[in-house]
Amino acid sequence: MRRTVFNEDHEAFRETLRAFIEAEVVPVYDEWFAAGQAPRDFYYKLGELGIFGINVPEEFGGAGLESHKFEAVLYEETARAGVAFGGSGVHVLLALPYIKMLATDEQKKRYLPKFVSGEEMWAIAMTEPGTGSDLAGMKSTAKLSEDGTHYVLNGAKTFITGGVHADRMIVCARTSAPTAEDRRHGISLFAVDTKSEGYSVGRKLDKLGLKTSDTAELAFVDVKVPVEDLLGEENKGFYYLGHNLASERWGIAFGAYAQAKAAVRFAKQYVQDRTVFGKPVASFQNTKFELAACQAEVDAAEAVVDRATEALDAGELTPAEAASAKLFCTEVAHRVIDRCLQLHGGYGFMNEYPIARLYADNRVNRIYGGTSEIMKSIIAKDMGL
């Protein structure tokens, strides 16, 4: 079946991106992997390439497009090459929607030009130690000063992707206590300058996968946040967080599909090159059947994410549909990547092979952005169950 989700502009972007990856990322990726993060200056290169400005209005230095299809191409091309762009994914996929939705004109003038260039990298801090997915249980506080000029931020966050290199952090904190009727009430969002006194980055966390993304613990001790850096209205943060979940889950679904597609590519190439008992591994019936089954699953996942992408661009992707896409594609990727690693034999367990890194990177897809169990709950509720 001919794919219709991308047009000539997307394919031209794909060619440019593929050449950039081959020239700027592949030769040094092993160094990033060993270091546990991409270098900070790499993000300036992404800014120069225009990656950060695709969905930013032209008046702030962006391309002014309202489409997630270029992000989709990026997912496919990075997975195809077996690389990642460090922690920059949260900069565009997670942080940008909040800036566009909540920032005032004055804030956009301050934030977005530096966002586009990579001069200021953004991330978002939601999860806290001991609360996990229960965002309503967060303990971090932001109290307005007596003179009304700033908030005083105190608390801690963990599992913050992009946390080491971030120059601006969207921090979720309580500006008032929850009510008996609604424990989600009282959360607000702040665009915090990470150079502020009292803001500190703790451990850079040692993860199973996603080795080139800088994931950290954060601590805030009497951090002064100017009132001009409040995003949106006080106490409405939980609503804002829920508003962008559909696009976040679409991104995870598309990324998982792209990883599964890449896994089949890696496995196909390996079994054609590898010889066992005097014959290519690809010549064995089991190999053919395994890869054929994997390809069928990838084809199904492709149809799901393409449909979801069109719905997202049209503003019609519902929370339940996003949950369904995430659940299906992440489970498909789990099965496909595992089977493709098996076809590599012992070499599949070696980090020098991209299939091993894919295997580790993929595991978190069924956890972050809402676990598979949460996705099932959302889908079941939508079914009236």
Coordinates of N, CA, C and O in Angstrom, one line a residue, residues 302-378:
E302 N 2.4 1.1 11.4 CA 2.5 2.2 10.5 C 1.1 2.8 10.1 O 0.9 4.0 10.1
A303 N 0.1 1.9 9.9 CA -1.2 2.4 9.6 C -1.8 3.1 10.8 O -2.5 4.1 10.6
V304 N -1.6 2.6 12.0 CA -2.1 3.2 13.2 C -1.5 4.6 13.4 O -2.2 5.6 13.6
V305 N -0.1 4.7 13.3 CA 0.5 6.0 13.5 C 0.2 7.0 12.4 O 0.1 8.2 12.7
D306 N 0.1 6.6 11.2 CA -0.3 7.5 10.1 C -1.7 8.1 10.3 O -1.9 9.3 10.1
R307 N -2.6 7.2 10.7 CA -3.9 7.7 11.0 C -3.9 8.7 12.2 O -4.6 9.7 12.1
A308 N -3.2 8.4 13.2 CA -3.1 9.2 14.4 C -2.4 10.6 14.0 O -2.8 11.6 14.5
T309 N -1.4 10.5 13.1 CA -0.8 11.8 12.7 C -1.7 12.7 12.0 O -1.7 13.9 12.3
E310 N -2.5 12.1 11.1 CA -3.5 13.0 10.4 C -4.5 13.6 11.3 O -4.9 14.7 11.2
A311 N -4.9 12.8 12.3 CA -5.9 13.3 13.3 C -5.3 14.3 14.2 O -6.0 15.3 14.5
L312 N -4.1 14.2 14.6 CA -3.4 15.1 15.4 C -3.2 16.5 14.7 O -3.5 17.5 15.3
D313 N -2.8 16.4 13.4 CA -2.6 17.7 12.7 C -4.0 18.4 12.4 O -4.0 19.6 12.3
A314 N -5.0 17.6 12.4 CA -6.4 18.2 12.2 C -7.0 18.6 13.5 O -8.1 19.1 13.5
G315 N -6.3 18.4 14.6 CA -6.8 18.7 15.9 C -7.9 17.8 16.4 O -8.8 18.2 17.2
E316 N -7.9 16.6 15.9 CA -9.1 15.7 16.2 C -8.6 14.4 16.9 O -9.5 13.5 17.1
L317 N -7.4 14.3 17.3 CA -6.9 13.1 18.0 C -7.4 13.2 19.5 O -7.0 14.0 20.2
T318 N -8.3 12.2 19.8 CA -8.9 12.2 21.2 C -7.9 11.5 22.1 O -7.0 10.8 21.7
P319 N -8.1 11.8 23.4 CA -7.2 11.1 24.4 C -7.2 9.6 24.3 O -6.2 8.9 24.4
A320 N -8.4 9.0 24.1 CA -8.6 7.6 24.0 C -7.8 7.0 22.7 O -7.2 6.0 22.7
E321 N -8.0 7.8 21.6 CA -7.3 7.4 20.4 C -5.8 7.4 20.5 O -5.0 6.5 20.1
A322 N -5.3 8.5 21.2 CA -3.8 8.6 21.5 C -3.4 7.5 22.4 O -2.3 6.9 22.1
A323 N -4.2 7.1 23.4 CA -3.8 6.0 24.3 C -3.8 4.7 23.5 O -2.9 3.9 23.7
S324 N -4.7 4.5 22.6 CA -4.8 3.3 21.8 C -3.6 3.2 20.9 O -3.0 2.1 20.8
A325 N -3.2 4.3 20.3 CA -2.0 4.2 19.4 C -0.8 4.0 20.2 O 0.1 3.2 19.8
K326 N -0.6 4.6 21.3 CA 0.5 4.4 22.2 C 0.6 2.9 22.7 O 1.6 2.2 22.6
L327 N -0.5 2.4 23.2 CA -0.6 1.0 23.6 C -0.2 0.0 22.5 O 0.7 -0.8 22.7
F328 N -0.8 0.2 21.4 CA -0.6 -0.8 20.3 C 0.8 -0.7 19.8 O 1.5 -1.7 19.7
C329 N 1.3 0.5 19.5 CA 2.6 0.6 18.9 C 3.8 0.3 19.8 O 4.8 -0.3 19.4
T330 N 3.6 0.6 21.1 CA 4.7 0.2 22.0 C 4.7 -1.3 22.3 O 5.8 -1.8 22.4
E331 N 3.6 -1.9 22.3 CA 3.6 -3.4 22.4 C 4.1 -4.1 21.2 O 4.8 -5.1 21.3
V332 N 3.8 -3.5 20.0 CA 4.3 -4.1 18.8 C 5.8 -3.9 18.8 O 6.6 -4.9 18.4
A333 N 6.3 -2.8 19.1 CA 7.8 -2.5 19.1 C 8.5 -3.5 20.1 O 9.6 -4.0 19.8
H334 N 7.9 -3.7 21.2 CA 8.4 -4.6 22.2 C 8.6 -6.0 21.6 O 9.7 -6.6 21.7
R335 N 7.6 -6.5 20.9 CA 7.7 -7.9 20.3 C 8.7 -7.9 19.2 O 9.5 -8.8 19.1
V336 N 8.6 -6.9 18.3 CA 9.4 -6.9 17.1 C 10.9 -6.8 17.4 O 11.7 -7.6 16.9
I337 N 11.2 -5.9 18.3 CA 12.6 -5.6 18.6 C 13.2 -6.9 19.3 O 14.4 -7.3 19.0
D338 N 12.4 -7.5 20.2 CA 12.9 -8.7 20.8 C 13.2 -9.8 19.8 O 14.2 -10.5 19.9
R339 N 12.3 -10.0 18.9 CA 12.5 -11.1 17.9 C 13.7 -10.7 17.0 O 14.4 -11.6 16.6
C340 N 13.8 -9.5 16.6 CA 15.0 -9.1 15.8 C 16.3 -9.2 16.5 O 17.3 -9.6 15.9
L341 N 16.3 -9.0 17.8 CA 17.5 -9.2 18.5 C 17.9 -10.7 18.6 O 19.0 -11.0 18.4
Q342 N 16.9 -11.5 18.7 CA 17.1 -13.0 18.7 C 17.7 -13.4 17.5 O 18.6 -14.3 17.5
L343 N 17.4 -12.9 16.4 CA 18.0 -13.2 15.1 C 19.4 -12.8 15.0 O 20.2 -13.4 14.1
H344 N 19.9 -11.9 15.8 CA 21.3 -11.5 15.8 C 22.1 -12.5 16.6 O 23.4 -12.4 16.6
G345 N 21.5 -13.4 17.4 CA 22.2 -14.3 18.2 C 23.0 -13.5 19.3 O 22.5 -12.5 19.8
G346 N 24.2 -14.0 19.7 CA 24.9 -13.4 20.7 C 25.3 -11.9 20.4 O 25.4 -11.1 21.4
Y347 N 25.5 -11.6 19.2 CA 25.9 -10.3 18.8 C 24.8 -9.3 19.1 O 25.0 -8.1 19.3
G348 N 23.5 -9.7 19.2 CA 22.4 -8.9 19.5 C 22.5 -8.3 20.9 O 21.8 -7.3 21.3
F349 N 23.3 -9.0 21.7 CA 23.4 -8.6 23.1 C 24.6 -7.6 23.3 O 24.8 -7.1 24.4
M350 N 25.3 -7.3 22.3 CA 26.4 -6.4 22.3 C 26.0 -4.9 22.0 O 25.4 -4.7 20.9
N351 N 26.4 -4.0 22.8 CA 26.0 -2.6 22.6 C 26.6 -2.0 21.3 O 26.1 -0.9 20.9
E352 N 27.6 -2.6 20.7 CA 28.1 -2.1 19.5 C 27.2 -2.3 18.3 O 27.3 -1.7 17.3
Y353 N 26.2 -3.1 18.5 CA 25.1 -3.4 17.5 C 23.9 -2.5 17.8 O 23.4 -2.5 19.0
P354 N 23.4 -1.8 16.8 CA 22.2 -0.9 17.1 C 21.0 -1.6 17.7 O 20.2 -1.0 18.4
I355 N 20.9 -2.9 17.3 CA 19.7 -3.6 17.8 C 19.7 -3.7 19.3 O 18.6 -3.7 20.0
A356 N 20.9 -3.9 20.0 CA 21.0 -3.9 21.4 C 20.6 -2.6 22.0 O 19.8 -2.6 23.1
R357 N 21.0 -1.5 21.4 CA 20.6 -0.2 22.0 C 19.1 0.1 21.8 O 18.5 0.6 22.6
L358 N 18.6 -0.4 20.6 CA 17.2 -0.2 20.4 C 16.4 -1.0 21.5 O 15.3 -0.5 22.0
Y359 N 16.8 -2.2 21.8 CA 16.1 -3.0 22.8 C 16.0 -2.3 24.1 O 15.0 -2.3 24.7
A360 N 17.1 -1.7 24.5 CA 17.2 -1.0 25.8 C 16.4 0.3 25.7 O 15.6 0.6 26.7
D361 N 16.5 1.0 24.6 CA 15.8 2.3 24.5 C 14.3 2.1 24.5 O 13.5 2.9 25.0
N362 N 13.9 1.1 23.8 CA 12.4 0.9 23.6 C 11.7 0.5 24.9 O 10.5 0.8 25.0
R363 N 12.3 0.0 25.9 CA 11.6 -0.5 27.1 C 10.8 0.6 27.8 O 9.7 0.3 28.3
V364 N 11.3 1.8 27.8 CA 10.7 2.8 28.6 C 9.4 3.3 27.9 O 8.5 3.9 28.5
N365 N 9.2 3.0 26.6 CA 8.0 3.4 25.9 C 6.7 3.0 26.5 O 5.7 3.6 26.4
R366 N 6.8 1.8 27.2 CA 5.6 1.3 27.9 C 5.4 1.8 29.3 O 4.5 1.4 30.0
I367 N 6.3 2.7 29.7 CA 6.2 3.3 31.0 C 5.9 4.8 31.0 O 5.0 5.3 31.6
Y368 N 6.8 5.6 30.3 CA 6.6 7.0 30.4 C 5.5 7.5 29.4 O 5.0 6.8 28.5
G369 N 5.0 8.7 29.7 CA 3.8 9.2 29.0 C 2.5 8.5 29.5 O 1.5 8.6 28.8
G370 N 2.6 7.7 30.5 CA 1.5 6.9 31.0 C 1.8 5.4 30.7 O 2.1 5.1 29.5
T371 N 1.8 4.6 31.7 CA 2.1 3.2 31.5 C 1.0 2.5 30.6 O -0.1 3.0 30.3
S372 N 1.4 1.3 30.1 CA 0.4 0.5 29.3 C -0.9 0.3 30.0 O -2.0 0.3 29.5
E373 N -0.7 0.1 31.3 CA -1.9 -0.2 32.2 C -2.8 1.0 32.2 O -4.1 0.9 32.2
I374 N -2.2 2.2 32.3 CA -3.0 3.5 32.3 C -3.7 3.6 30.9 O -4.8 4.1 30.9
M375 N -3.0 3.3 29.8 CA -3.6 3.4 28.5 C -4.8 2.5 28.4 O -5.8 2.9 27.9
K376 N -4.7 1.3 29.0 CA -5.9 0.4 28.9 C -7.0 1.0 29.7 O -8.2 0.8 29.3
S377 N -6.7 1.6 30.8 CA -7.8 2.2 31.7 C -8.5 3.3 30.9 O -9.7 3.4 30.9
I378 N -7.7 4.1 30.2 CA -8.3 5.2 29.4 C -9.2 4.7 28.3 O -10.3 5.2 28.0

